[in-house]
Amino acid sequence: MLEITDLHVAYGAIEALKGVSLSVKEGSIACLIGGNGAGKTTLLRAVSGLLPVREGRIQFEGRDIAGQPAEAVVRLGICHVPEGRQNFAGLSVRDNLLLGAYRLYRRSRRGEVEADIQRIFQLFPILERRQRQLAGTLSGGEQQMLAIGRVLMARPRLMLLDEPSVGLAPLLVREILRTIQQLPGRGTTPLLVEQNARAALRIADHGYVMEGGRIVLQGPARDLLADERVRRAYLGRRGEGESKTRT
Ligand code: ATP
C-alpha cells in the first residue's frame, strides 16, 4: 500500500532522513520505533506532504506522492494524527467529529456522517457520553481518542499515528492500542510511530527500528520483541529483572 524508497529529508543543513526505505501492507499494522530525534515524526510528515522530499520515492497504491501538497495526499486517503492531540478545544466533541468528516459532509451525505459518528462512539464509548462537552475540557486519554476519532471520520485508507500513547496512563495506553488493532478490520491501515516500543510491537505485524535517520533493523514484530539488540536498546532488561526476582 505504502512504499517508501531511499527517502532523504532535511531541515536546511540538518539531514533528518538519510535514505529510508519502508513498506506498509494493506490490512496489516506497521510500527516504527526509535529514540528521540531518530526521525520518526519527520518520516510521517514527509508522507503527509508537510515536508519537502530531497530525494527518494514515496508511493501510495502505486502512485508517486512525494512532493504532493498535503491536501492532495489527504484526498488520496492518507490521514495523519499528529503528536499532541490537536483537537479544536473550543468546539464540542460532536462538532470536532463533524469537522473530521467535512469532505463527506460537503457532499451532504448526512445520514452516512451520522452513521460514521455512531461507529466512532462504538469504538470509544466515552466520547458518546462526552459528545456535548468542549474538547478542551477532556482528559488526556479522551483527547487522544477524539483526535483518532476525528481523523477516522475522514475514512482514511492509511492512518499515520504519531505517538498516540505519549503521556497516558498504562490502562489508557492499552485501550488506545486495542482500538488501533481494530482499524484494519474497518478498512484503515495504521502506520504507528511509538516510543513505547513494547506496547507497539505487541500489536504490530511488522516493525521498523530507526536510529539517526536510518532504518537499522526491521522484521516481523514478534521477532523484534525477542531480538536482543531491540530488548537492550528499547525494551529494558525485563527478562533479567524477572530472573533476578525469582532467585
Ligand atoms: P521524537 O520522538 O523526539 O519526536 P523523532 O524520531 O520523531 O523524535 P524527528 O522529530 O523526526 O525525530 O527529528 C529528527 C531530527 O530532525 C532531529 O535531529 C531533530 O532535531 C531534527 N528536526 C526536527 N524538526 C526540525 C526542525 N523543524 N528544524 C530543524 N531540525 C529539526
PDB file of C-alpha atoms and ligand atoms in Angstrom:
ATOM      1  CA  MET A   1       0.000   0.000   0.000  1.00  0.00           C
ATOM      2  CA  LEU A   2       2.775   2.409   1.008  1.00  0.00           C
ATOM      3  CA  GLU A   3       6.242   2.005  -0.429  1.00  0.00           C
ATOM      4  CA  ILE A   4       8.997   4.385   0.632  1.00  0.00           C
ATOM      5  CA  THR A   5      12.332   4.081  -1.156  1.00  0.00           C
ATOM      6  CA  ASP A   6      15.617   5.765  -0.223  1.00  0.00           C
ATOM      7  CA  LEU A   7      13.913   8.796   1.293  1.00  0.00           C
ATOM      8  CA  HIS A   8      16.036  11.822   2.188  1.00  0.00           C
ATOM      9  CA  VAL A   9      14.548  14.773   4.056  1.00  0.00           C
ATOM     10  CA  ALA A  10      16.470  17.713   5.519  1.00  0.00           C
ATOM     11  CA  TYR A  11      15.830  20.783   7.614  1.00  0.00           C
ATOM     12  CA  GLY A  12      18.286  23.153   5.944  1.00  0.00           C
ATOM     13  CA  ALA A  13      21.708  21.652   6.556  1.00  0.00           C
ATOM     14  CA  ILE A  14      20.378  19.056   9.030  1.00  0.00           C
ATOM     15  CA  GLU A  15      19.706  15.771   7.272  1.00  0.00           C
ATOM     16  CA  ALA A  16      16.919  14.122   9.279  1.00  0.00           C
ATOM     17  CA  LEU A  17      16.230  11.144   6.971  1.00  0.00           C
ATOM     18  CA  LYS A  18      19.242   9.584   5.305  1.00  0.00           C
ATOM     19  CA  GLY A  19      17.857   7.077   2.836  1.00  0.00           C
ATOM     20  CA  VAL A  20      14.886   5.422   4.498  1.00  0.00           C
ATOM     21  CA  SER A  21      13.086   2.527   2.822  1.00  0.00           C
ATOM     22  CA  LEU A  22       9.951   1.076   4.338  1.00  0.00           C
ATOM     23  CA  SER A  23       6.727  -0.548   3.208  1.00  0.00           C
ATOM     24  CA  VAL A  24       3.281  -0.987   4.671  1.00  0.00           C
ATOM     25  CA  LYS A  25       0.994  -3.772   3.539  1.00  0.00           C
ATOM     26  CA  GLU A  26      -2.713  -3.057   3.307  1.00  0.00           C
ATOM     27  CA  GLY A  27      -4.667  -4.537   6.216  1.00  0.00           C
ATOM     28  CA  SER A  28      -1.597  -5.001   8.419  1.00  0.00           C
ATOM     29  CA  ILE A  29      -0.198  -2.930  11.292  1.00  0.00           C
ATOM     30  CA  ALA A  30       3.263  -1.454  10.830  1.00  0.00           C
ATOM     31  CA  CYS A  31       5.131   0.286  13.608  1.00  0.00           C
ATOM     32  CA  LEU A  32       8.172   2.478  13.655  1.00  0.00           C
ATOM     33  CA  ILE A  33      10.132   2.690  16.888  1.00  0.00           C
ATOM     34  CA  GLY A  34      13.258   4.586  17.863  1.00  0.00           C
ATOM     35  CA  GLY A  35      14.615   7.074  20.358  1.00  0.00           C
ATOM     36  CA  ASN A  36      14.300  10.852  20.489  1.00  0.00           C
ATOM     37  CA  GLY A  37      15.357  12.600  17.317  1.00  0.00           C
ATOM     38  CA  ALA A  38      15.602   9.384  15.272  1.00  0.00           C
ATOM     39  CA  GLY A  39      13.467  10.897  12.504  1.00  0.00           C
ATOM     40  CA  LYS A  40      10.120   9.177  13.063  1.00  0.00           C
ATOM     41  CA  THR A  41       7.976  12.323  13.024  1.00  0.00           C
ATOM     42  CA  THR A  42       9.908  13.630  10.033  1.00  0.00           C
ATOM     43  CA  LEU A  43       9.021  10.469   8.107  1.00  0.00           C
ATOM     44  CA  LEU A  44       5.300  10.814   8.849  1.00  0.00           C
ATOM     45  CA  ARG A  45       5.351  14.493   7.941  1.00  0.00           C
ATOM     46  CA  ALA A  46       7.084  13.786   4.650  1.00  0.00           C
ATOM     47  CA  VAL A  47       4.474  11.137   3.734  1.00  0.00           C
ATOM     48  CA  SER A  48       1.687  13.604   4.592  1.00  0.00           C
ATOM     49  CA  GLY A  49       3.128  16.237   2.292  1.00  0.00           C
ATOM     50  CA  LEU A  50       4.014  18.550   5.181  1.00  0.00           C
ATOM     51  CA  LEU A  51       7.754  18.487   4.449  1.00  0.00           C
ATOM     52  CA  PRO A  52       9.565  18.613   1.124  1.00  0.00           C
ATOM     53  CA  VAL A  53      11.380  15.490  -0.020  1.00  0.00           C
ATOM     54  CA  ARG A  54      15.003  15.984  -1.012  1.00  0.00           C
ATOM     55  CA  GLU A  55      15.477  12.634  -2.669  1.00  0.00           C
ATOM     56  CA  GLY A  56      13.737   9.274  -2.937  1.00  0.00           C
ATOM     57  CA  ARG A  57      10.257   7.954  -3.616  1.00  0.00           C
ATOM     58  CA  ILE A  58       7.004   7.677  -1.725  1.00  0.00           C
ATOM     59  CA  GLN A  59       4.399   5.554  -3.479  1.00  0.00           C
ATOM     60  CA  PHE A  60       0.863   5.092  -2.256  1.00  0.00           C
ATOM     61  CA  GLU A  61      -1.127   2.387  -4.028  1.00  0.00           C
ATOM     62  CA  GLY A  62       1.294   2.582  -6.931  1.00  0.00           C
ATOM     63  CA  ARG A  63       1.084   6.358  -7.271  1.00  0.00           C
ATOM     64  CA  ASP A  64       4.029   8.701  -6.658  1.00  0.00           C
ATOM     65  CA  ILE A  65       3.105  11.128  -3.911  1.00  0.00           C
ATOM     66  CA  ALA A  66       6.463  12.634  -2.852  1.00  0.00           C
ATOM     67  CA  GLY A  67       6.237  16.400  -3.172  1.00  0.00           C
ATOM     68  CA  GLN A  68       2.423  16.440  -3.429  1.00  0.00           C
ATOM     69  CA  PRO A  69       0.711  19.099  -1.322  1.00  0.00           C
ATOM     70  CA  ALA A  70      -0.867  17.913   1.933  1.00  0.00           C
ATOM     71  CA  GLU A  71      -4.457  18.448   0.677  1.00  0.00           C
ATOM     72  CA  ALA A  72      -3.812  16.155  -2.278  1.00  0.00           C
ATOM     73  CA  VAL A  73      -2.365  13.473  -0.004  1.00  0.00           C
ATOM     74  CA  VAL A  74      -5.431  13.670   2.260  1.00  0.00           C
ATOM     75  CA  ARG A  75      -7.710  13.322  -0.770  1.00  0.00           C
ATOM     76  CA  LEU A  76      -5.956  10.078  -1.676  1.00  0.00           C
ATOM     77  CA  GLY A  77      -6.933   8.682   1.728  1.00  0.00           C
ATOM     78  CA  ILE A  78      -3.854   9.263   3.896  1.00  0.00           C
ATOM     79  CA  CYS A  79      -4.583  10.953   7.236  1.00  0.00           C
ATOM     80  CA  HIS A  80      -2.209  11.975   9.985  1.00  0.00           C
ATOM     81  CA  VAL A  81      -2.874  12.075  13.740  1.00  0.00           C
ATOM     82  CA  PRO A  82      -0.034  14.330  14.904  1.00  0.00           C
ATOM     83  CA  GLU A  83       1.531  14.114  18.336  1.00  0.00           C
ATOM     84  CA  GLY A  84      -0.215  16.401  20.805  1.00  0.00           C
ATOM     85  CA  ARG A  85      -3.863  15.661  20.004  1.00  0.00           C
ATOM     86  CA  GLN A  86      -4.676  18.773  18.039  1.00  0.00           C
ATOM     87  CA  ASN A  87      -8.420  18.994  18.576  1.00  0.00           C
ATOM     88  CA  PHE A  88     -10.479  22.173  18.350  1.00  0.00           C
ATOM     89  CA  ALA A  89     -10.566  22.955  22.073  1.00  0.00           C
ATOM     90  CA  GLY A  90     -13.472  25.439  21.885  1.00  0.00           C
ATOM     91  CA  LEU A  91     -15.783  23.075  19.996  1.00  0.00           C
ATOM     92  CA  SER A  92     -17.809  20.179  21.339  1.00  0.00           C
ATOM     93  CA  VAL A  93     -16.715  16.575  20.903  1.00  0.00           C
ATOM     94  CA  ARG A  94     -19.501  16.055  18.351  1.00  0.00           C
ATOM     95  CA  ASP A  95     -18.518  19.163  16.356  1.00  0.00           C
ATOM     96  CA  ASN A  96     -14.886  18.005  16.312  1.00  0.00           C
ATOM     97  CA  LEU A  97     -16.050  14.714  14.804  1.00  0.00           C
ATOM     98  CA  LEU A  98     -18.235  16.540  12.264  1.00  0.00           C
ATOM     99  CA  LEU A  99     -15.249  18.650  11.215  1.00  0.00           C
ATOM    100  CA  GLY A 100     -13.306  15.462  10.588  1.00  0.00           C
ATOM    101  CA  ALA A 101     -15.978  14.498   8.079  1.00  0.00           C
ATOM    102  CA  TYR A 102     -16.131  17.853   6.311  1.00  0.00           C
ATOM    103  CA  ARG A 103     -15.381  16.361   2.907  1.00  0.00           C
ATOM    104  CA  LEU A 104     -18.262  13.896   3.178  1.00  0.00           C
ATOM    105  CA  TYR A 105     -20.495  16.493   4.772  1.00  0.00           C
ATOM    106  CA  ARG A 106     -19.953  18.972   1.946  1.00  0.00           C
ATOM    107  CA  ARG A 107     -21.492  16.455  -0.408  1.00  0.00           C
ATOM    108  CA  SER A 108     -24.474  16.414   2.007  1.00  0.00           C
ATOM    109  CA  ARG A 109     -24.296  12.723   2.865  1.00  0.00           C
ATOM    110  CA  ARG A 110     -25.646  13.492   6.315  1.00  0.00           C
ATOM    111  CA  GLY A 111     -27.030  10.027   7.022  1.00  0.00           C
ATOM    112  CA  GLU A 112     -23.633   8.482   6.352  1.00  0.00           C
ATOM    113  CA  VAL A 113     -21.885  11.057   8.527  1.00  0.00           C
ATOM    114  CA  GLU A 114     -24.224  10.267  11.424  1.00  0.00           C
ATOM    115  CA  ALA A 115     -23.606   6.543  10.926  1.00  0.00           C
ATOM    116  CA  ASP A 116     -19.846   7.211  10.991  1.00  0.00           C
ATOM    117  CA  ILE A 117     -20.222   9.160  14.257  1.00  0.00           C
ATOM    118  CA  GLN A 118     -22.076   6.192  15.749  1.00  0.00           C
ATOM    119  CA  ARG A 119     -19.233   3.895  14.661  1.00  0.00           C
ATOM    120  CA  ILE A 120     -16.719   6.162  16.409  1.00  0.00           C
ATOM    121  CA  PHE A 121     -18.896   6.042  19.540  1.00  0.00           C
ATOM    122  CA  GLN A 122     -18.823   2.235  19.377  1.00  0.00           C
ATOM    123  CA  LEU A 123     -15.051   2.363  19.194  1.00  0.00           C
ATOM    124  CA  PHE A 124     -14.770   4.948  22.009  1.00  0.00           C
ATOM    125  CA  PRO A 125     -17.957   4.824  24.140  1.00  0.00           C
ATOM    126  CA  ILE A 126     -16.659   7.591  26.424  1.00  0.00           C
ATOM    127  CA  LEU A 127     -16.868  10.041  23.502  1.00  0.00           C
ATOM    128  CA  GLU A 128     -20.614   9.436  23.219  1.00  0.00           C
ATOM    129  CA  ARG A 129     -21.043  10.319  26.879  1.00  0.00           C
ATOM    130  CA  ARG A 130     -18.943  13.439  26.384  1.00  0.00           C
ATOM    131  CA  GLN A 131     -20.328  14.468  22.995  1.00  0.00           C
ATOM    132  CA  ARG A 132     -21.717  17.856  24.146  1.00  0.00           C
ATOM    133  CA  GLN A 133     -18.619  18.694  26.203  1.00  0.00           C
ATOM    134  CA  LEU A 134     -15.972  21.087  24.874  1.00  0.00           C
ATOM    135  CA  ALA A 135     -12.946  19.202  23.590  1.00  0.00           C
ATOM    136  CA  GLY A 136     -10.606  21.402  25.645  1.00  0.00           C
ATOM    137  CA  THR A 137     -12.128  20.065  28.872  1.00  0.00           C
ATOM    138  CA  LEU A 138     -11.465  16.375  28.111  1.00  0.00           C
ATOM    139  CA  SER A 139      -8.798  14.343  29.898  1.00  0.00           C
ATOM    140  CA  GLY A 140      -5.591  13.489  28.030  1.00  0.00           C
ATOM    141  CA  GLY A 141      -6.796   9.994  27.141  1.00  0.00           C
ATOM    142  CA  GLU A 142     -10.166  11.255  25.938  1.00  0.00           C
ATOM    143  CA  GLN A 143      -8.443  13.917  23.837  1.00  0.00           C
ATOM    144  CA  GLN A 144      -6.335  11.236  22.175  1.00  0.00           C
ATOM    145  CA  MET A 145      -9.446   9.172  21.462  1.00  0.00           C
ATOM    146  CA  LEU A 146     -11.118  12.245  19.966  1.00  0.00           C
ATOM    147  CA  ALA A 147      -8.068  13.025  17.821  1.00  0.00           C
ATOM    148  CA  ILE A 148      -8.148   9.474  16.427  1.00  0.00           C
ATOM    149  CA  GLY A 149     -11.940   9.527  16.062  1.00  0.00           C
ATOM    150  CA  ARG A 150     -11.875  12.854  14.239  1.00  0.00           C
ATOM    151  CA  VAL A 151      -9.357  11.567  11.721  1.00  0.00           C
ATOM    152  CA  LEU A 152     -11.309   8.300  11.286  1.00  0.00           C
ATOM    153  CA  MET A 153     -14.333  10.386  10.277  1.00  0.00           C
ATOM    154  CA  ALA A 154     -12.497  11.114   7.032  1.00  0.00           C
ATOM    155  CA  ARG A 155     -12.452   7.327   6.399  1.00  0.00           C
ATOM    156  CA  PRO A 156      -8.714   7.181   5.751  1.00  0.00           C
ATOM    157  CA  ARG A 157      -7.250   4.194   3.945  1.00  0.00           C
ATOM    158  CA  LEU A 158      -3.862   4.772   5.593  1.00  0.00           C
ATOM    159  CA  MET A 159      -3.599   6.369   9.026  1.00  0.00           C
ATOM    160  CA  LEU A 160      -0.316   7.795  10.303  1.00  0.00           C
ATOM    161  CA  LEU A 161      -0.313   7.894  14.106  1.00  0.00           C
ATOM    162  CA  ASP A 162       2.417   9.849  15.859  1.00  0.00           C
ATOM    163  CA  GLU A 163       2.928   8.601  19.419  1.00  0.00           C
ATOM    164  CA  PRO A 164      -0.725   8.126  20.376  1.00  0.00           C
ATOM    165  CA  SER A 165       0.249   6.739  23.784  1.00  0.00           C
ATOM    166  CA  VAL A 166       2.502   9.575  24.902  1.00  0.00           C
ATOM    167  CA  GLY A 167       1.680  10.871  28.377  1.00  0.00           C
ATOM    168  CA  LEU A 168      -1.118   8.362  29.002  1.00  0.00           C
ATOM    169  CA  ALA A 169      -1.547   6.009  31.960  1.00  0.00           C
ATOM    170  CA  PRO A 170      -0.830   2.320  31.179  1.00  0.00           C
ATOM    171  CA  LEU A 171      -4.519   1.349  31.165  1.00  0.00           C
ATOM    172  CA  LEU A 172      -5.334   4.028  28.599  1.00  0.00           C
ATOM    173  CA  VAL A 173      -2.309   3.105  26.503  1.00  0.00           C
ATOM    174  CA  ARG A 174      -3.717  -0.413  26.294  1.00  0.00           C
ATOM    175  CA  GLU A 175      -7.170   0.887  25.356  1.00  0.00           C
ATOM    176  CA  ILE A 176      -5.833   3.155  22.607  1.00  0.00           C
ATOM    177  CA  LEU A 177      -3.653   0.398  21.181  1.00  0.00           C
ATOM    178  CA  ARG A 178      -6.521  -2.105  21.300  1.00  0.00           C
ATOM    179  CA  THR A 179      -8.548   0.309  19.202  1.00  0.00           C
ATOM    180  CA  ILE A 180      -5.707   0.762  16.733  1.00  0.00           C
ATOM    181  CA  GLN A 181      -5.640  -3.023  16.434  1.00  0.00           C
ATOM    182  CA  GLN A 182      -9.253  -2.941  15.213  1.00  0.00           C
ATOM    183  CA  LEU A 183      -8.576  -0.438  12.428  1.00  0.00           C
ATOM    184  CA  PRO A 184      -7.509  -2.866   9.664  1.00  0.00           C
ATOM    185  CA  GLY A 185     -10.852  -4.683  10.085  1.00  0.00           C
ATOM    186  CA  ARG A 186     -12.576  -1.350   9.427  1.00  0.00           C
ATOM    187  CA  GLY A 187     -10.723  -0.553   6.241  1.00  0.00           C
ATOM    188  CA  THR A 188      -7.959   1.652   7.708  1.00  0.00           C
ATOM    189  CA  THR A 189      -4.331   0.518   7.694  1.00  0.00           C
ATOM    190  CA  PRO A 190      -2.315   2.084  10.554  1.00  0.00           C
ATOM    191  CA  LEU A 191       1.335   3.113  10.480  1.00  0.00           C
ATOM    192  CA  LEU A 192       2.184   3.672  14.108  1.00  0.00           C
ATOM    193  CA  VAL A 193       5.096   5.686  15.470  1.00  0.00           C
ATOM    194  CA  GLU A 194       5.800   4.914  19.115  1.00  0.00           C
ATOM    195  CA  GLN A 195       8.400   5.421  21.805  1.00  0.00           C
ATOM    196  CA  ASN A 196       6.516   2.819  23.807  1.00  0.00           C
ATOM    197  CA  ALA A 197       8.213   0.085  21.807  1.00  0.00           C
ATOM    198  CA  ARG A 198       6.979  -2.912  23.738  1.00  0.00           C
ATOM    199  CA  ALA A 199       3.304  -1.903  23.512  1.00  0.00           C
ATOM    200  CA  ALA A 200       3.604  -1.027  19.815  1.00  0.00           C
ATOM    201  CA  LEU A 201       5.415  -4.243  18.843  1.00  0.00           C
ATOM    202  CA  ARG A 202       2.807  -6.293  20.679  1.00  0.00           C
ATOM    203  CA  ILE A 203       0.002  -5.118  18.392  1.00  0.00           C
ATOM    204  CA  ALA A 204       2.006  -4.702  15.175  1.00  0.00           C
ATOM    205  CA  ASP A 205       2.614  -7.220  12.413  1.00  0.00           C
ATOM    206  CA  HIS A 206       5.817  -5.658  11.149  1.00  0.00           C
ATOM    207  CA  GLY A 207       8.259  -3.348  12.900  1.00  0.00           C
ATOM    208  CA  TYR A 208      10.973  -0.927  11.858  1.00  0.00           C
ATOM    209  CA  VAL A 209      13.652   0.433  14.158  1.00  0.00           C
ATOM    210  CA  MET A 210      15.007   3.861  13.319  1.00  0.00           C
ATOM    211  CA  GLU A 211      18.219   5.462  14.544  1.00  0.00           C
ATOM    212  CA  GLY A 212      19.873   8.644  13.312  1.00  0.00           C
ATOM    213  CA  GLY A 213      17.639   8.984  10.255  1.00  0.00           C
ATOM    214  CA  ARG A 214      18.095   5.392   9.091  1.00  0.00           C
ATOM    215  CA  ILE A 215      16.224   2.112   9.456  1.00  0.00           C
ATOM    216  CA  VAL A 216      18.674  -0.063  11.359  1.00  0.00           C
ATOM    217  CA  LEU A 217      16.528  -3.121  11.873  1.00  0.00           C
ATOM    218  CA  GLN A 218      13.222  -4.449  10.602  1.00  0.00           C
ATOM    219  CA  GLY A 219      11.203  -7.626  10.673  1.00  0.00           C
ATOM    220  CA  PRO A 220       8.087  -9.323  11.998  1.00  0.00           C
ATOM    221  CA  ALA A 221       7.118  -7.530  15.227  1.00  0.00           C
ATOM    222  CA  ARG A 222       7.259 -10.800  17.153  1.00  0.00           C
ATOM    223  CA  ASP A 223      10.894 -11.300  16.105  1.00  0.00           C
ATOM    224  CA  LEU A 224      11.821  -7.740  17.090  1.00  0.00           C
ATOM    225  CA  LEU A 225      10.274  -8.244  20.536  1.00  0.00           C
ATOM    226  CA  ALA A 226      12.625 -11.183  21.011  1.00  0.00           C
ATOM    227  CA  ASP A 227      15.663  -9.538  19.388  1.00  0.00           C
ATOM    228  CA  GLU A 228      18.465  -8.985  21.895  1.00  0.00           C
ATOM    229  CA  ARG A 229      19.505  -5.616  20.352  1.00  0.00           C
ATOM    230  CA  VAL A 230      15.939  -4.300  20.492  1.00  0.00           C
ATOM    231  CA  ARG A 231      15.468  -5.589  24.028  1.00  0.00           C
ATOM    232  CA  ARG A 232      18.639  -3.882  25.191  1.00  0.00           C
ATOM    233  CA  ALA A 233      18.005  -0.531  23.477  1.00  0.00           C
ATOM    234  CA  TYR A 234      14.226  -0.135  23.641  1.00  0.00           C
ATOM    235  CA  LEU A 235      12.544  -2.655  25.904  1.00  0.00           C
ATOM    236  CA  GLY A 236      14.651  -2.514  29.050  1.00  0.00           C
ATOM    237  CA  ARG A 237      16.067  -5.690  30.519  1.00  0.00           C
ATOM    238  CA  ARG A 238      12.817  -7.118  31.753  1.00  0.00           C
ATOM    239  CA  GLY A 239      13.958 -10.713  31.218  1.00  0.00           C
ATOM    240  CA  GLU A 240      16.951 -10.263  33.539  1.00  0.00           C
ATOM    241  CA  GLY A 241      14.906  -8.389  36.127  1.00  0.00           C
ATOM    242  CA  GLU A 242      12.391 -11.205  36.230  1.00  0.00           C
ATOM    243  CA  SER A 243      15.018 -13.881  36.742  1.00  0.00           C
ATOM    244  CA  LYS A 244      16.638 -11.825  39.494  1.00  0.00           C
ATOM    245  CA  THR A 245      13.307 -11.537  41.282  1.00  0.00           C
ATOM    246  CA  ARG A 246      12.877 -15.261  41.142  1.00  0.00           C
ATOM    247  CA  THR A 247      16.274 -16.079  42.655  1.00  0.00           C
TER     248      THR A 247
HETATM  249  P1  ATP B   1      10.866  12.384  18.915  1.00  0.00           P
HETATM  250  O1  ATP B   1      10.452  11.039  19.360  1.00  0.00           O
HETATM  251  O2  ATP B   1      11.716  13.093  19.888  1.00  0.00           O
HETATM  252  O3  ATP B   1       9.722  13.208  18.409  1.00  0.00           O
HETATM  253  P2  ATP B   1      11.603  11.736  16.202  1.00  0.00           P
HETATM  254  O4  ATP B   1      12.168  10.386  15.964  1.00  0.00           O
HETATM  255  O5  ATP B   1      10.180  11.956  15.830  1.00  0.00           O
HETATM  256  O6  ATP B   1      11.867  12.136  17.691  1.00  0.00           O
HETATM  257  P3  ATP B   1      12.168  13.978  14.486  1.00  0.00           P
HETATM  258  O7  ATP B   1      11.277  14.912  15.227  1.00  0.00           O
HETATM  259  O8  ATP B   1      11.706  13.466  13.187  1.00  0.00           O
HETATM  260  O9  ATP B   1      12.540  12.733  15.413  1.00  0.00           O
HETATM  261  O10 ATP B   1      13.589  14.680  14.318  1.00  0.00           O
HETATM  262  C1  ATP B   1      14.647  14.151  13.540  1.00  0.00           C
HETATM  263  C2  ATP B   1      15.817  15.121  13.519  1.00  0.00           C
HETATM  264  O11 ATP B   1      15.458  16.319  12.838  1.00  0.00           O
HETATM  265  C3  ATP B   1      16.289  15.550  14.900  1.00  0.00           C
HETATM  266  O12 ATP B   1      17.669  15.657  14.864  1.00  0.00           O
HETATM  267  C4  ATP B   1      15.648  16.908  15.108  1.00  0.00           C
HETATM  268  O13 ATP B   1      16.429  17.711  15.942  1.00  0.00           O
HETATM  269  C5  ATP B   1      15.631  17.456  13.678  1.00  0.00           C
HETATM  270  N1  ATP B   1      14.490  18.368  13.485  1.00  0.00           N
HETATM  271  C6  ATP B   1      13.182  18.063  13.652  1.00  0.00           C
HETATM  272  N2  ATP B   1      12.399  19.119  13.355  1.00  0.00           N
HETATM  273  C7  ATP B   1      13.226  20.111  12.990  1.00  0.00           C
HETATM  274  C8  ATP B   1      13.032  21.466  12.568  1.00  0.00           C
HETATM  275  N3  ATP B   1      11.822  21.993  12.443  1.00  0.00           N
HETATM  276  N4  ATP B   1      14.140  22.188  12.278  1.00  0.00           N
HETATM  277  C9  ATP B   1      15.391  21.668  12.389  1.00  0.00           C
HETATM  278  N5  ATP B   1      15.632  20.401  12.772  1.00  0.00           N
HETATM  279  C10 ATP B   1      14.585  19.628  13.074  1.00  0.00           C
END
